[in-house]
């Protein structure tokens, strides 16, 4: 009899906790869901994540149900500015364990740090080295840029063209070129030059073998993140006790290889600094060799660790080295990959529009120092390049339509929080509800971006071809509204710290290519974006193009 009572009581408790409460009594029960099961279990969203269908499925749910959608008993997606982005990402809504997946060397970088205070501490160490003013004026980055463009990229493109075939107009068309690996190598060279210095970083633009090896390590891991990210404890348990791997061994090996490569670059950067006791002398005499990010992060962490150490506990320099390596690996991975994805789609869009290429080339050649072989080794100032309206428009529109990270950016709710825009507000949320927004949906709001699925750079320009600004007499309000919904780099205190470096490198790469060459598509099979948190093309070689010297 007692056993029966116990079983009935247990069943009743489980029924209440997992069905009755979430379905009928929870503050989240009033939020519409794309499937009835979302109110009582997370299988609907887990299934879409596991099969790489999350981004478009969540977008479809918002289109059908409105700006606030319940994806699971304890998970919400929000697609609004008021009551959404402005609330969730302004502070007080912390990151949770989902981000622990992004740890390197077993140590979380700033991006994966959960609490606001440790994140803020780390951000203060490096934010100024990634600020717009620093990026546009740093002698080290400018010197490295000149080498990457004039000594690496332009000679490579000239070689591809000279070994190509004669065309009907008396010029030469390059051999078929897979643009994605080439662009990824370029962005990696830019990012590592800023972090480690040019000599200590990569030369993937010229070294195709090293580039291919790294890209294999990096890309072979795609598609295996679901279990370790959503269920890290379970993944570790089945591996330890049952001998089952939910991600293949080659994924772990690729991670080790990438960490080893990063560690080697850290060691090289440290050696460069050790050989130059006065950093100011190095920065002035050999600016391209100066490891700007590594140097600042190293000094800041050493100072921070020294503060924590007391007279009987020496400062652990090995801990500092691991923290640096974890941080810079996060920077280089995010920095090269997202910019590479964006540029592939930008080249794809421009290659379909010869007249737009001509207009862009005309604008680029109006620079006081165009990026051509004749101008070597000089390059224009970053500030002058940043002022070009059409260049800004084509990049901005590509970032909108083809966001490299279109997926969910989860946070956890504080107790009693409210969510949703006027007319769709839901108050009294419990603590630790997973809440997220995604750029894919924000960037496809037809009320803000008419013909949102179309690539239209002109939406960022005024009637005279100038760049829209918040102060524009005609279109100023339109621009302000678009920028409120523009989320390629996130928002709030945790927005992408490398956004200015990303913009810098992408603009210089675009300028170097289209000041000198026309691009034409030979094949774009597999150019569609993956449905994932980070969304590269579905193919590793999605875009084959030819280069032709522009007249």
Short mmCIF file of C-alpha atoms in Angstrom, two decimals, residues 132-144 287-288 382:
data_model
loop_
_atom_site.label_atom_id
_atom_site.label_comp_id
_atom_site.label_asym_id
_atom_site.label_seq_id
_atom_site.Cartn_x
_atom_site.Cartn_y
_atom_site.Cartn_z
CA UNK A 132 38.30 52.51 -33.82
CA UNK A 133 40.83 55.25 -33.14
CA UNK A 134 43.58 52.71 -32.43
CA UNK A 135 42.74 50.54 -35.43
CA UNK A 136 42.76 53.53 -37.78
CA UNK A 137 45.97 55.04 -36.43
CA UNK A 138 48.18 52.16 -35.23
CA UNK A 139 51.52 52.25 -37.10
CA UNK A 140 51.94 48.50 -36.58
CA UNK A 141 48.66 47.61 -38.27
CA UNK A 142 49.21 50.10 -41.08
CA UNK A 143 52.69 48.70 -41.78
CA UNK A 144 51.39 45.12 -41.73
CA UNK A 287 56.17 48.52 -36.53
CA UNK A 288 54.97 45.57 -38.63
CA UNK A 382 42.05 54.01 -42.89
#
